[in-house]
Short mmCIF file of N, CA, C and O in Angstrom, two decimals:
data_model
loop_
_atom_site.label_atom_id
_atom_site.label_comp_id
_atom_site.label_asym_id
_atom_site.label_seq_id
_atom_site.Cartn_x
_atom_site.Cartn_y
_atom_site.Cartn_z
N MET A 13 159.19 166.08 48.38
CA MET A 13 157.76 167.33 47.99
C MET A 13 158.12 168.40 48.24
O MET A 13 158.33 168.91 49.32
N ALA A 14 157.72 169.61 47.23
CA ALA A 14 157.50 170.96 47.90
C ALA A 14 156.76 171.62 49.06
O ALA A 14 155.42 170.92 49.12
N ALA A 15 157.15 172.39 49.57
CA ALA A 15 156.53 173.10 50.39
C ALA A 15 157.12 174.43 50.58
O ALA A 15 158.13 174.98 50.46
N ILE A 16 155.38 175.66 51.18
CA ILE A 16 155.59 176.47 51.01
C ILE A 16 155.82 176.74 52.86
O ILE A 16 154.91 176.29 53.50
N ASN A 17 156.66 178.45 52.51
CA ASN A 17 156.36 178.57 54.27
C ASN A 17 155.56 179.97 54.40
O ASN A 17 156.17 181.23 52.78
N LYS A 18 155.76 180.77 54.85
CA LYS A 18 155.15 182.00 55.03
C LYS A 18 155.90 183.23 54.59
O LYS A 18 155.44 184.46 54.84
N GLU A 19 157.12 182.77 55.09
CA GLU A 19 158.82 184.01 55.34
C GLU A 19 159.37 184.16 53.10
O GLU A 19 159.34 184.68 53.25
N MET A 20 158.45 182.99 52.83
CA MET A 20 158.84 183.29 51.21
C MET A 20 157.84 184.35 50.72
O MET A 20 156.83 184.28 50.79
N THR A 21 158.27 184.76 49.27
CA THR A 21 158.13 185.54 48.41
C THR A 21 157.15 184.98 47.77
O THR A 21 157.33 184.00 47.45
N ILE A 22 155.87 185.49 47.67
CA ILE A 22 155.10 184.95 46.75
C ILE A 22 155.75 184.70 44.90
O ILE A 22 155.44 183.73 44.63
N ALA A 23 156.91 185.25 44.64
CA ALA A 23 157.56 184.63 43.61
C ALA A 23 158.77 183.77 43.99
O ALA A 23 158.73 182.80 42.70
N GLU A 24 158.88 183.52 44.72
CA GLU A 24 160.05 182.38 44.62
C GLU A 24 158.30 180.76 45.18
O GLU A 24 158.51 179.85 44.35
N MET A 25 157.24 181.19 46.00
CA MET A 25 155.95 179.85 46.01
C MET A 25 155.92 180.26 44.23
O MET A 25 155.30 178.97 43.75
N ILE A 26 155.95 180.64 43.23
CA ILE A 26 154.92 180.77 41.94
C ILE A 26 156.62 179.91 41.43
O ILE A 26 156.17 179.23 40.37
N GLN A 27 157.65 180.17 41.61
CA GLN A 27 158.82 179.23 40.65
C GLN A 27 158.55 177.88 41.80
O GLN A 27 159.06 177.05 40.54
N ILE A 28 157.69 177.72 42.79
CA ILE A 28 157.53 176.00 43.09
C ILE A 28 156.89 175.69 42.24
O ILE A 28 156.88 174.78 41.12
N ASP A 29 155.75 175.99 42.17
CA ASP A 29 154.69 175.62 40.85
C ASP A 29 153.31 176.50 40.87
O ASP A 29 153.19 177.78 41.62
N THR A 30 153.52 177.03 39.14
CA THR A 30 152.52 177.81 38.93
C THR A 30 151.18 177.55 39.27
O THR A 30 150.32 178.63 39.40
N GLY A 31 150.87 176.55 39.80
CA GLY A 31 149.18 175.99 40.22
C GLY A 31 148.89 176.79 41.79
O GLY A 31 147.67 176.96 42.17
N ILE A 32 150.07 177.55 42.32
CA ILE A 32 149.73 177.88 43.30
C ILE A 32 148.23 179.33 42.46
O ILE A 32 148.32 180.17 43.69
N ILE A 33 149.47 179.77 41.75
CA ILE A 33 148.48 181.62 41.24
C ILE A 33 147.13 181.44 41.43
O ILE A 33 146.28 182.09 41.78
N PRO A 34 145.85 180.33 41.00
CA PRO A 34 145.22 180.51 41.10
C PRO A 34 144.65 180.29 42.37
O PRO A 34 143.36 181.15 42.86
N ILE A 35 144.89 179.61 43.65
CA ILE A 35 144.84 179.46 44.82
C ILE A 35 144.90 181.12 45.63
O ILE A 35 143.84 181.54 46.57
N LEU A 36 146.13 181.91 45.08
CA LEU A 36 146.15 182.87 45.75
C LEU A 36 145.13 184.14 45.81
O LEU A 36 144.37 184.60 45.70
N MET A 37 144.65 183.54 43.38
CA MET A 37 143.42 184.91 43.25
C MET A 37 142.23 184.08 44.16
O MET A 37 142.04 185.16 44.89
N GLU A 38 141.86 183.35 44.23
CA GLU A 38 140.65 182.75 44.39
C GLU A 38 140.81 183.56 46.02
O GLU A 38 139.59 183.64 46.99
N ALA A 39 141.95 183.53 46.93
CA ALA A 39 141.86 184.21 48.47
C ALA A 39 142.09 185.72 48.35
O ALA A 39 141.81 185.92 49.98
N GLY A 40 142.09 186.03 46.97
CA GLY A 40 141.38 187.68 47.25
C GLY A 40 143.10 188.09 47.50
O GLY A 40 143.07 189.42 46.83
N MET A 41 144.11 187.65 46.97
CA MET A 41 145.63 187.82 46.62
C MET A 41 145.58 188.23 45.43
O MET A 41 146.50 187.14 44.65
N HIS A 42 145.32 189.25 44.55
CA HIS A 42 145.37 189.77 43.16
C HIS A 42 146.59 190.38 43.14
O HIS A 42 146.96 190.92 42.14
N CYS A 43 147.88 190.31 43.85
CA CYS A 43 149.05 190.80 43.28
C CYS A 43 149.73 190.19 42.99
O CYS A 43 151.22 190.21 42.86
N VAL A 44 149.53 189.37 42.55
CA VAL A 44 150.97 188.30 42.38
C VAL A 44 151.63 188.29 41.45
O VAL A 44 152.85 188.21 40.96
N GLY A 45 151.39 189.77 40.32
CA GLY A 45 152.09 190.23 39.07
C GLY A 45 152.61 191.27 39.23
O GLY A 45 153.27 192.05 38.74
N CYS A 46 152.08 191.77 40.56
CA CYS A 46 152.74 193.35 41.00
C CYS A 46 153.82 193.22 41.52
O CYS A 46 154.19 192.28 41.96
N PRO A 47 154.80 193.98 41.27
CA PRO A 47 155.98 194.57 42.01
C PRO A 47 156.61 194.17 43.21
O PRO A 47 157.66 193.22 43.35
N SER A 48 155.90 194.00 44.35
CA SER A 48 155.90 193.97 45.34
C SER A 48 155.47 193.14 45.96
O SER A 48 156.05 191.99 46.42
N ALA A 49 155.10 192.02 45.09
CA ALA A 49 155.05 190.37 45.35
C ALA A 49 156.95 189.75 44.61
O ALA A 49 157.23 188.68 45.21
N GLN A 50 157.34 190.67 44.34
CA GLN A 50 158.81 190.47 44.58
C GLN A 50 159.58 189.91 45.74
O GLN A 50 160.79 188.98 46.06
N GLY A 51 159.34 191.20 46.44
CA GLY A 51 159.69 191.39 47.82
C GLY A 51 158.96 191.53 48.95
O GLY A 51 159.78 190.89 49.75
N GLU A 52 158.31 190.92 48.60
CA GLU A 52 157.44 191.43 50.34
C GLU A 52 156.57 189.80 50.47
O GLU A 52 156.95 188.67 49.49
N SER A 53 156.78 189.30 51.81
CA SER A 53 156.61 187.61 52.00
C SER A 53 155.55 187.95 51.85
O SER A 53 154.49 188.77 51.73
N LEU A 54 154.74 186.38 52.21
CA LEU A 54 153.44 186.22 51.74
C LEU A 54 152.50 186.61 53.32
O LEU A 54 151.56 186.61 53.06
N GLU A 55 153.66 186.27 54.04
CA GLU A 55 153.46 187.23 56.14
C GLU A 55 152.70 188.09 55.41
O GLU A 55 151.58 189.15 56.48
N GLU A 56 153.34 189.20 55.00
CA GLU A 56 153.70 190.80 54.73
C GLU A 56 152.14 190.87 53.78
O GLU A 56 151.21 191.65 53.90
N ALA A 57 151.84 190.02 53.02
CA ALA A 57 150.98 190.41 51.59
C ALA A 57 149.63 190.04 52.65
O ALA A 57 148.13 190.56 52.43
N ALA A 58 149.61 188.82 53.83
CA ALA A 58 148.27 188.50 53.88
C ALA A 58 148.19 189.34 54.70
O ALA A 58 147.48 190.02 55.06
N MET A 59 149.19 189.89 55.88
CA MET A 59 148.57 191.18 56.73
C MET A 59 147.46 192.23 55.98
O MET A 59 146.48 192.83 56.00
N VAL A 60 148.32 192.72 54.97
CA VAL A 60 148.17 193.87 53.99
C VAL A 60 146.76 193.96 53.66
O VAL A 60 145.93 194.33 53.52
N HIS A 61 146.34 192.28 53.10
CA HIS A 61 145.11 191.86 52.64
C HIS A 61 144.27 191.35 54.26
O HIS A 61 142.70 191.11 53.25
N GLY A 62 144.33 191.11 54.88
CA GLY A 62 143.65 190.81 56.40
C GLY A 62 142.92 189.08 56.03
O GLY A 62 142.00 189.65 56.57
N MET A 63 143.93 188.70 55.87
CA MET A 63 143.95 186.90 55.20
C MET A 63 144.91 186.23 56.10
O MET A 63 145.76 186.84 57.30
N ASP A 64 144.00 185.60 57.13
CA ASP A 64 145.03 184.18 58.04
C ASP A 64 146.21 183.97 56.85
O ASP A 64 145.35 182.49 56.16
N VAL A 65 147.75 183.95 57.02
CA VAL A 65 148.17 183.32 56.95
C VAL A 65 148.45 181.89 56.75
O VAL A 65 148.93 181.15 55.93
N ASP A 66 148.42 181.29 58.50
CA ASP A 66 148.12 180.02 58.50
C ASP A 66 147.39 179.51 57.51
O ASP A 66 147.52 177.73 57.27
N ALA A 67 146.38 179.68 57.33
CA ALA A 67 145.43 178.64 56.42
C ALA A 67 146.17 179.39 54.72
O ALA A 67 145.42 177.86 54.90
N LEU A 68 146.11 180.45 54.46
CA LEU A 68 146.21 179.94 52.58
C LEU A 68 147.62 178.97 52.92
O LEU A 68 147.95 178.43 52.03
N VAL A 69 148.75 179.12 53.54
CA VAL A 69 150.40 178.19 53.49
C VAL A 69 149.34 177.00 53.92
O VAL A 69 149.90 175.73 53.31
N GLU A 70 148.61 176.48 54.53
CA GLU A 70 148.27 175.22 55.07
C GLU A 70 147.34 174.93 53.63
O GLU A 70 147.68 173.70 52.72
N LYS A 71 146.68 175.24 53.07
CA LYS A 71 146.04 175.33 51.74
C LYS A 71 146.83 174.84 50.01
O LYS A 71 146.81 174.03 49.83
N ILE A 72 147.63 176.07 50.28
CA ILE A 72 149.18 175.67 49.34
C ILE A 72 149.93 174.13 49.62
O ILE A 72 149.79 173.43 48.62
N ASN A 73 150.20 174.20 50.64
CA ASN A 73 150.87 173.16 50.70
C ASN A 73 149.92 171.89 51.10
O ASN A 73 150.34 170.17 50.24
N LYS A 74 148.82 171.87 51.24
CA LYS A 74 147.67 170.67 50.55
C LYS A 74 147.93 170.81 49.41
O LYS A 74 148.05 169.05 48.71
N PHE A 75 147.10 171.22 48.20
CA PHE A 75 147.67 171.85 46.60
C PHE A 75 148.87 170.80 46.30
O PHE A 75 148.73 169.72 45.30
N LEU A 76 149.93 171.35 46.90
CA LEU A 76 151.50 170.70 46.68
C LEU A 76 151.68 169.53 46.92
O LEU A 76 151.69 168.05 46.16
N ALA A 77 151.38 168.46 48.21
CA ALA A 77 150.91 167.15 48.91
C ALA A 77 150.34 166.37 47.63
O ALA A 77 150.71 165.38 47.40
N GLU A 78 149.35 167.04 47.34
CA GLU A 78 148.04 165.98 46.66
C GLU A 78 148.57 165.63 45.12
O GLU A 78 148.01 165.34 43.98
N LYS A 79 149.65 167.00 44.78
CA LYS A 79 150.54 167.10 43.51
C LYS A 79 151.03 165.22 42.61
O LYS A 79 151.04 164.58 43.32
#
């Protein structure tokens, strides 16, 4: 089973499963295609957007586990 962590970049996560995109968008992270997503970790992006990164990681990993 694939899993993500908060140190991964958004680009790395999307390479694992493009189904992660709607989860990020729903959470308010609309920077999926932005150049920052290539080098910024999920933790850094969550901090910029004022999100709870641990809750987001949990939600994404739950999605991946249920596939």
